[in-house]
């Protein structure tokens, strides 16, 4: 009663989709007498350089068919449907002969080995090697296969069966993650791949409205983007995400457009922030997702291309001088749209929590440590700004009395020792802000899902 997992079957240029390949595997397993008990869509580290857009693996929990037969069926389907002619693609299959008649999500008596669960967690936060995946799979007696030729970002990176990394992570996912959502994926007829998708916008936006907030990230109401309809030349027509599988199916069924060839519902770690770990500015790994606290250390700047940069200093509660704290450059990229206005509204001294992918940029001008912002929380806002004092007698602004001598009213002769704190208007409130749905990573958690530690300001 195996877990059948697959990854790295798609291509940025040629299309295809690992969920589609897994759906075809599921159909053939059913034809062989098996029953697919659940389908897991597991998002992995979004910072991996050889990923396609979503970096996802799929695991099928199957009963009624043996592991050897499942391996044969899966390998044949991957051979037939994977975009293996793309030199970057490197498909892999892992079959774990584990009892999934029980509940693999139950931490007591789970059939998932602890080491495989740890590997799954690391696959969201690190860049792992296929050799480690192979060794771990063999240690636990899992079948595995590289399907097709070696692939990689370049000739030096080419490796056969790199998809075994994601496939093994998908095997371990039930024991690794505690927060799960759903996605209902509708597929096109395969011969239509590469042609414009026909999805009726009016019915899509109406369905999105009826399903919200249980169903989320279907559309972007501010820009009018159909977020659930991909641009890549693959077989997906649309993918509807949410917290309830029936609600996702209802929204998908209400969308008019071209014929749906087949559809499947996946349990997934999308929209959960599973890629984020607590971190400290000055002690962050390259290519990992973090949640860090700090204080704004510079006025935000809009750079060429529309990207907004702001420097943030390490934890303001740290017992060290402010000028010696490590700095992090937080960036809101142009595609995040109106989110950049939230970042532009920050002022030096504001206390914030930042979430995003950390990158060390050797070619950066100035600070090399960069965080690609996905969301941030305002913890404490600076509410005053230094201002030239006003004369209490005549109400006019005072003038400088000289360096280090404070201010003096030229008419009345009254004096003040220095500038005064004057209340300022702020365009931000305390709480969480996020990128819009059209710019959100698959694994990032939308604020509308709740569970955050401060008020939220969801985008929709």
Coordinates of C-alpha atoms in Angstrom, one line a residue:
X1 CA 0.0 0.0 0.0
X2 CA 2.5 2.6 -1.2
X3 CA 3.1 6.3 -1.4
X4 CA 3.9 7.1 -5.0
X5 CA 5.8 10.5 -5.4
X6 CA 7.1 12.3 -8.5
X7 CA 8.8 15.6 -9.2
X8 CA 10.6 17.7 -11.9
X9 CA 8.5 16.7 -14.9
X10 CA 7.7 20.1 -16.3
X11 CA 9.5 22.8 -18.2
X12 CA 9.4 26.6 -18.2
X13 CA 9.4 26.7 -22.0
X14 CA 7.6 23.5 -23.0
X15 CA 5.0 23.5 -20.3
X16 CA 3.6 20.3 -18.7
X17 CA 2.8 20.1 -15.0
X18 CA 3.8 17.6 -12.3
X19 CA 0.2 17.6 -11.0
X20 CA -1.0 16.5 -14.4
X21 CA 1.6 13.7 -14.6
X22 CA 0.5 12.6 -11.2
X23 CA -3.1 12.7 -12.2
X24 CA -2.4 10.4 -15.2
X25 CA -0.4 8.1 -12.8
X26 CA -3.5 8.0 -10.5
X27 CA -5.7 7.0 -13.4
X28 CA -3.4 4.2 -14.4
X29 CA -3.1 3.0 -10.8
X30 CA -6.9 2.9 -10.6
X31 CA -6.9 0.8 -13.9
X32 CA -4.5 -1.6 -12.2
X33 CA -6.9 -2.1 -9.3
X34 CA -5.6 0.5 -6.9
X35 CA -7.4 3.2 -5.0
X36 CA -5.9 6.7 -4.6
X37 CA -6.8 7.7 -1.1
X38 CA -5.4 11.2 -1.2
X39 CA -3.2 13.4 -3.5
X40 CA -0.6 15.7 -1.9
X41 CA 0.7 18.8 -3.7
X42 CA 3.8 19.8 -1.8
X43 CA 5.5 23.1 -2.4
X44 CA 9.3 23.2 -1.9
X45 CA 11.9 25.9 -1.5
X46 CA 10.9 28.8 -3.8
X47 CA 14.6 30.0 -3.9
X48 CA 15.9 26.9 -5.7
X49 CA 17.4 28.1 -9.0
X50 CA 16.4 25.3 -11.3
X51 CA 12.7 25.4 -10.3
X52 CA 9.8 26.1 -12.6
X53 CA 7.4 28.7 -11.3
X54 CA 5.8 26.8 -8.4
X55 CA 8.5 24.2 -7.4
X56 CA 6.1 21.5 -6.4
X57 CA 6.2 17.7 -6.0
X58 CA 3.2 15.4 -5.8
X59 CA 2.6 12.2 -3.7
X60 CA -0.3 9.8 -4.1
X61 CA -1.4 7.6 -1.2
X62 CA -2.5 4.4 -2.8
X63 CA -4.1 1.1 -1.6
X64 CA -4.9 -2.1 -3.5
X65 CA -1.7 -2.2 -5.6
X66 CA 1.8 -3.3 -4.6
X67 CA 4.9 -1.1 -4.6
X68 CA 6.6 -2.8 -7.5
X69 CA 3.6 -2.4 -9.7
X70 CA 3.1 1.2 -8.6
X71 CA 6.7 1.9 -9.5
X72 CA 6.3 0.5 -13.0
X73 CA 3.1 2.4 -13.6
X74 CA 4.6 5.7 -12.4
X75 CA 7.8 5.4 -14.4
X76 CA 5.9 4.6 -17.6
X77 CA 3.6 7.6 -17.1
X78 CA 6.5 9.9 -16.4
X79 CA 8.3 8.6 -19.5
X80 CA 5.3 9.4 -21.6
X81 CA 4.2 12.8 -20.2
X82 CA 7.3 14.5 -18.7
X83 CA 9.0 17.3 -20.6
X84 CA 12.2 15.4 -20.5
X85 CA 13.5 16.9 -23.7
X86 CA 14.1 20.2 -21.8
X87 CA 17.7 20.1 -20.7
X88 CA 16.8 21.6 -17.3
X89 CA 14.2 18.9 -16.6
X90 CA 15.3 15.9 -14.5
X91 CA 12.3 13.7 -13.5
X92 CA 12.4 11.4 -10.5
X93 CA 10.1 8.9 -8.9
X94 CA 10.1 7.6 -5.3
X95 CA 7.8 4.8 -4.1
X96 CA 7.6 4.2 -0.3
X97 CA 6.0 0.9 0.6
X98 CA 4.2 2.2 3.7
X99 CA 0.8 1.4 5.1
X100 CA -1.4 4.4 4.2
X101 CA -4.5 2.6 5.2
X102 CA -3.7 4.2 8.6
X103 CA -3.4 8.0 8.8
X104 CA 0.1 9.2 7.9
X105 CA -0.9 12.6 9.4
X106 CA -1.2 11.0 12.8
X107 CA 2.0 11.7 14.7
X108 CA 1.4 8.5 16.8
X109 CA 2.3 5.5 14.8
X110 CA 2.9 7.4 11.6
X111 CA 4.4 5.3 8.8
X112 CA 6.7 8.2 7.8
X113 CA 10.2 7.8 9.3
X114 CA 11.4 10.8 11.3
X115 CA 14.5 11.3 9.1
X116 CA 12.2 11.5 6.0
X117 CA 10.0 14.1 7.7
X118 CA 13.1 16.2 8.6
X119 CA 14.2 15.9 5.0
X120 CA 10.8 17.3 3.9
X121 CA 11.1 20.3 6.2
X122 CA 14.6 21.0 5.0
X123 CA 13.4 20.8 1.3
X124 CA 11.4 24.0 1.9
X125 CA 14.2 25.9 3.5
X126 CA 17.4 24.6 2.0
X127 CA 19.0 23.5 -1.3
X128 CA 19.5 19.8 -1.1
X129 CA 21.5 17.3 -3.2
X130 CA 20.0 14.3 -5.0
X131 CA 22.8 12.1 -3.5
X132 CA 21.3 12.7 0.0
X133 CA 17.8 11.9 -1.2
X134 CA 19.0 8.6 -2.8
X135 CA 20.9 7.6 0.3
X136 CA 17.9 8.3 2.5
X137 CA 15.5 6.5 0.2
X138 CA 17.7 3.4 0.1
X139 CA 18.3 3.5 3.9
X140 CA 14.5 3.1 4.4
X141 CA 14.0 0.6 1.5
X142 CA 12.1 3.0 -0.8
X143 CA 12.2 2.3 -4.5
X144 CA 13.4 5.2 -6.6
X145 CA 14.2 5.9 -10.2
X146 CA 15.7 8.6 -12.4
X147 CA 13.5 8.8 -15.5
X148 CA 15.1 10.3 -18.6
X149 CA 18.4 12.0 -19.2
X150 CA 20.3 14.2 -16.8
X151 CA 19.1 17.8 -16.5
X152 CA 20.1 21.0 -14.8
X153 CA 20.4 24.8 -15.0
X154 CA 23.7 24.2 -16.9
X155 CA 26.0 21.4 -18.1
X156 CA 27.9 21.6 -14.8
X157 CA 24.6 21.2 -12.8
X158 CA 23.2 18.4 -14.8
X159 CA 22.1 15.4 -12.8
X160 CA 19.8 12.4 -13.5
X161 CA 16.7 12.1 -11.4
X162 CA 17.0 15.4 -9.5
X163 CA 13.2 15.1 -9.0
X164 CA 13.9 12.4 -6.4
X165 CA 14.7 15.3 -4.0
X166 CA 11.1 16.7 -4.2
X167 CA 9.6 13.2 -4.5
X168 CA 11.1 12.1 -1.2
X169 CA 10.1 15.4 0.4
X170 CA 6.5 14.7 -0.8
X171 CA 6.7 11.3 0.9
X172 CA 7.7 12.9 4.2
X173 CA 5.3 15.9 4.0
X174 CA 2.4 14.5 6.1
X175 CA 4.8 14.1 9.1
X176 CA 6.6 17.4 8.4
X177 CA 3.8 20.0 8.2
X178 CA 0.8 20.7 10.3
X179 CA -1.1 23.3 8.2
X180 CA -2.8 22.2 5.0
X181 CA -5.1 23.7 2.4
X182 CA -6.7 22.5 -0.8
X183 CA -6.5 23.1 -4.6
X184 CA -9.0 22.0 -7.2
X185 CA -7.1 21.8 -10.5
X186 CA -9.0 21.7 -13.8
X187 CA -7.0 20.5 -16.9
X188 CA -7.3 21.4 -20.5
X189 CA -7.4 18.9 -23.4
X190 CA -3.7 18.1 -23.9
X191 CA -3.7 19.1 -27.5
X192 CA -4.8 22.6 -26.6
X193 CA -1.6 23.3 -24.6
X194 CA 0.2 26.3 -25.9
X195 CA -3.0 28.0 -27.2
X196 CA -4.7 30.9 -25.3
X197 CA -6.9 29.7 -22.5
X198 CA -10.7 30.4 -22.8
X199 CA -11.9 31.4 -19.3
X200 CA -15.0 33.7 -18.9
X201 CA -13.8 36.6 -16.8
X202 CA -17.3 37.6 -15.6
X203 CA -18.2 34.1 -14.3
X204 CA -14.7 33.7 -12.8
X205 CA -14.9 37.0 -10.7
X206 CA -18.5 36.1 -9.6
X207 CA -17.4 32.7 -8.5
X208 CA -14.4 34.1 -6.7
X209 CA -16.7 36.6 -4.8
X210 CA -19.1 33.8 -3.8
X211 CA -16.3 31.6 -2.4
X212 CA -14.3 34.3 -0.6
X213 CA -12.9 34.2 2.1
X214 CA -12.9 30.4 2.3
X215 CA -11.6 30.3 -1.3
X216 CA -8.8 32.8 -1.8
X217 CA -6.2 34.0 -4.4
X218 CA -8.6 33.3 -7.3
X219 CA -8.4 36.8 -8.7
X220 CA -6.8 40.1 -8.0
X221 CA -9.7 42.6 -7.8
X222 CA -7.4 45.7 -7.9
X223 CA -5.6 44.8 -11.2
X224 CA -8.3 42.6 -12.7
X225 CA -5.9 39.7 -13.0
X226 CA -7.2 36.1 -13.1
X227 CA -4.7 34.7 -10.6
X228 CA -5.9 31.2 -10.8
X229 CA -5.3 30.9 -14.6
X230 CA -1.7 30.3 -15.4
X231 CA 0.3 31.9 -18.2
X232 CA 2.7 29.0 -18.8
X233 CA 2.0 26.7 -21.8
X234 CA 0.9 23.7 -19.7
X235 CA -2.2 21.6 -19.2
X236 CA -3.8 23.5 -16.3
X237 CA -6.9 25.5 -17.1
X238 CA -7.3 26.9 -13.6
X239 CA -6.5 26.1 -10.0
X240 CA -8.8 27.1 -7.2
X241 CA -7.3 27.3 -3.8
X242 CA -8.9 27.5 -0.4
X243 CA -9.5 26.0 3.0
X244 CA -12.4 23.7 2.1
X245 CA -12.3 21.1 -0.7
X246 CA -16.1 21.4 -1.4
X247 CA -15.9 25.2 -1.7
X248 CA -13.0 24.9 -4.1
X249 CA -14.9 22.4 -6.2
X250 CA -18.0 24.7 -6.2
X251 CA -16.0 27.7 -7.4
X252 CA -14.3 25.7 -10.1
X253 CA -17.6 24.3 -11.4
X254 CA -19.0 27.9 -11.6
X255 CA -16.3 29.1 -14.0
X256 CA -17.4 29.1 -17.6
X257 CA -15.0 28.6 -20.5
X258 CA -13.4 25.9 -22.6
X259 CA -14.1 22.2 -21.9
X260 CA -12.4 20.7 -18.8
X261 CA -10.7 17.4 -19.8
X262 CA -10.2 16.1 -16.2
X263 CA -9.9 17.6 -12.7
X264 CA -8.5 16.6 -9.3
X265 CA -8.4 17.9 -5.8
X266 CA -5.1 18.1 -3.9
X267 CA -4.3 18.5 -0.3
X268 CA -1.4 21.0 -0.2
X269 CA 0.9 23.1 1.9
X270 CA 0.2 26.1 -0.3
X271 CA -0.8 29.3 1.5
X272 CA 0.8 28.2 4.8
X273 CA 4.1 30.0 5.1
X274 CA 5.8 26.6 5.7
X275 CA 8.9 28.0 4.0
X276 CA 9.5 30.6 6.7
X277 CA 11.7 30.1 9.8
X278 CA 12.4 32.5 12.6
X279 CA 15.7 34.4 12.0
X280 CA 17.9 37.2 13.2
X281 CA 19.3 39.9 10.9
X282 CA 23.0 39.3 10.5
X283 CA 22.6 35.5 10.8
X284 CA 20.6 34.5 7.8
X285 CA 21.4 31.7 5.2
X286 CA 21.3 32.5 1.5
X287 CA 18.3 31.0 -0.3
X288 CA 16.1 30.5 2.7
X289 CA 12.8 32.0 3.9
X290 CA 12.7 33.9 7.1
X291 CA 10.6 35.9 9.6
X292 CA 12.8 38.6 11.2
X293 CA 12.3 41.6 13.5
X294 CA 14.0 44.9 13.2
X295 CA 13.8 48.7 13.1
X296 CA 13.6 50.8 9.9
X297 CA 17.0 52.4 9.4
X298 CA 16.6 54.5 6.3
X299 CA 14.0 56.3 4.3
X300 CA 12.5 54.0 1.6
X301 CA 13.9 54.6 -2.0
X302 CA 12.3 53.8 -5.3
X303 CA 15.0 52.5 -7.6
X304 CA 15.2 52.1 -11.3
X305 CA 12.5 49.6 -12.5
X306 CA 10.1 50.6 -9.7
X307 CA 11.6 48.4 -7.0
X308 CA 11.4 49.9 -3.5
X309 CA 14.3 49.4 -1.1
X310 CA 14.4 50.1 2.6
X311 CA 17.2 49.3 5.1
X312 CA 16.3 47.6 8.4
X313 CA 18.5 47.2 11.4
X314 CA 18.7 44.2 13.7
X315 CA 16.3 43.7 16.6
X316 CA 15.9 47.1 18.2
X317 CA 15.7 45.4 21.6
X318 CA 19.2 44.0 21.3
X319 CA 21.6 45.2 23.9
X320 CA 24.0 46.9 21.6
X321 CA 24.5 50.4 20.1
X322 CA 22.1 51.2 17.2
X323 CA 25.0 52.1 14.9
X324 CA 26.6 48.7 15.3
X325 CA 23.6 46.5 14.5
X326 CA 23.6 44.4 11.3
X327 CA 21.6 45.8 8.4
X328 CA 19.3 44.0 6.0
X329 CA 18.0 45.5 2.7
X330 CA 14.3 44.8 2.3
X331 CA 13.0 45.0 -1.3
X332 CA 9.4 45.2 -2.6
X333 CA 9.8 44.4 -6.3
X334 CA 7.8 46.2 -9.0
X335 CA 5.4 43.3 -9.6
X336 CA 4.2 43.6 -6.0
X337 CA 2.3 46.7 -7.2
X338 CA 0.4 48.6 -4.5
X339 CA 2.3 46.7 -1.8
X340 CA 5.2 49.1 -2.5
X341 CA 3.1 52.0 -1.3
X342 CA 3.0 50.3 2.1
X343 CA 6.7 50.0 2.1
X344 CA 7.2 53.6 1.0
X345 CA 5.1 54.7 4.0
X346 CA 7.7 53.4 6.5
X347 CA 9.9 55.8 8.4
X348 CA 13.2 55.4 10.2
X349 CA 12.5 54.1 13.7
X350 CA 9.4 52.1 12.8
X351 CA 9.5 48.6 14.4
X352 CA 8.6 45.9 12.0
X353 CA 8.6 42.1 11.4
X354 CA 9.6 41.1 7.8
X355 CA 8.8 37.9 5.9
X356 CA 10.5 36.8 2.7
X357 CA 13.3 35.0 0.9
X358 CA 16.9 35.9 1.9
X359 CA 19.5 36.4 -0.8
X360 CA 23.2 37.3 -0.5
X361 CA 24.0 39.5 -3.5
X362 CA 27.7 39.8 -4.1
X363 CA 27.1 42.4 -6.8
X364 CA 25.0 44.6 -4.7
X365 CA 25.8 48.3 -4.1
X366 CA 26.1 48.6 -0.4
X367 CA 24.3 46.1 1.7
X368 CA 24.6 42.5 0.3
X369 CA 22.0 40.9 2.6
X370 CA 18.6 41.3 0.9
X371 CA 15.1 40.1 1.9
X372 CA 12.5 39.8 -0.9
X373 CA 9.4 40.9 0.9
X374 CA 6.3 38.8 0.9
X375 CA 4.6 40.5 3.9
X376 CA 5.5 42.6 6.9
X377 CA 4.0 43.6 10.2
X378 CA 4.1 47.1 11.7
X379 CA 4.8 46.7 15.4
X380 CA 5.3 50.3 16.4
X381 CA 5.1 53.5 14.4
X382 CA 7.1 56.6 14.9
X383 CA 4.4 59.2 15.7
X384 CA 6.4 62.4 16.0
X385 CA 9.1 64.2 14.0
X386 CA 11.6 66.9 15.2
X387 CA 10.3 70.4 14.3
X388 CA 11.5 73.9 14.8
X389 CA 9.7 75.3 17.9
X390 CA 7.0 77.9 17.8
X391 CA 7.2 81.0 19.9
X392 CA 4.7 80.6 22.8
X393 CA 4.1 84.4 22.8
X394 CA 3.6 85.4 19.1
X395 CA 3.1 82.0 17.5
X396 CA 5.8 82.4 14.9
X397 CA 8.6 79.9 14.1
X398 CA 11.8 80.5 16.0
X399 CA 15.2 80.8 14.3
X400 CA 18.4 79.1 15.1
X401 CA 20.4 80.9 17.7
X402 CA 23.7 79.4 16.4
X403 CA 25.3 76.0 16.5
X404 CA 24.5 74.3 19.8
X405 CA 22.6 77.3 21.1
X406 CA 19.0 76.2 20.5
X407 CA 16.4 78.5 19.0
X408 CA 15.2 82.1 19.6
X409 CA 12.3 84.2 18.6
X410 CA 13.6 87.2 16.7
X411 CA 10.6 89.3 17.7
X412 CA 10.0 88.3 21.4
X413 CA 13.4 87.1 22.4
X414 CA 12.0 83.9 23.9
X415 CA 14.2 80.8 23.5
X416 CA 14.0 77.0 23.3
X417 CA 16.9 74.5 23.9
X418 CA 16.2 72.6 20.6
X419 CA 13.7 71.1 18.3
X420 CA 10.4 69.8 19.6
X421 CA 8.5 66.6 18.8
X422 CA 5.6 67.4 16.6
X423 CA 2.8 64.8 15.8
X424 CA 2.8 63.5 12.3
X425 CA 0.2 61.8 10.2
X426 CA 1.0 58.2 9.1
X427 CA -0.5 56.3 6.2
X428 CA 0.1 53.0 8.0
X429 CA -1.6 51.3 11.0
X430 CA -0.3 48.6 13.2
X431 CA -0.6 45.1 11.8
X432 CA 0.2 42.9 8.8
X433 CA 0.5 44.0 5.2
X434 CA 1.0 41.6 2.2
X435 CA 1.7 41.6 -1.5
X436 CA -1.4 41.3 -3.7
X437 CA -2.7 37.9 -4.9
X438 CA -1.2 38.4 -8.4
X439 CA 2.3 38.6 -6.8
X440 CA 2.0 36.0 -4.0
X441 CA 4.1 32.9 -4.0
X442 CA 2.2 29.7 -3.9
X443 CA 3.5 28.7 -0.4
X444 CA 3.0 32.2 1.2
X445 CA 0.1 32.5 3.6
X446 CA -2.6 35.0 2.6
X447 CA -3.7 37.2 5.5
X448 CA -7.3 36.3 5.0
X449 CA -6.6 32.8 6.3
X450 CA -6.1 34.3 9.8
X451 CA -3.9 33.1 12.7
X452 CA -1.6 36.1 12.7
X453 CA -0.4 37.8 15.9
X454 CA -1.7 41.3 15.0
X455 CA -4.5 43.0 13.0
X456 CA -4.4 42.2 9.3
X457 CA -5.0 44.3 6.2
X458 CA -5.7 41.6 3.5
X459 CA -5.3 42.2 -0.2
X460 CA -7.9 40.7 -2.5

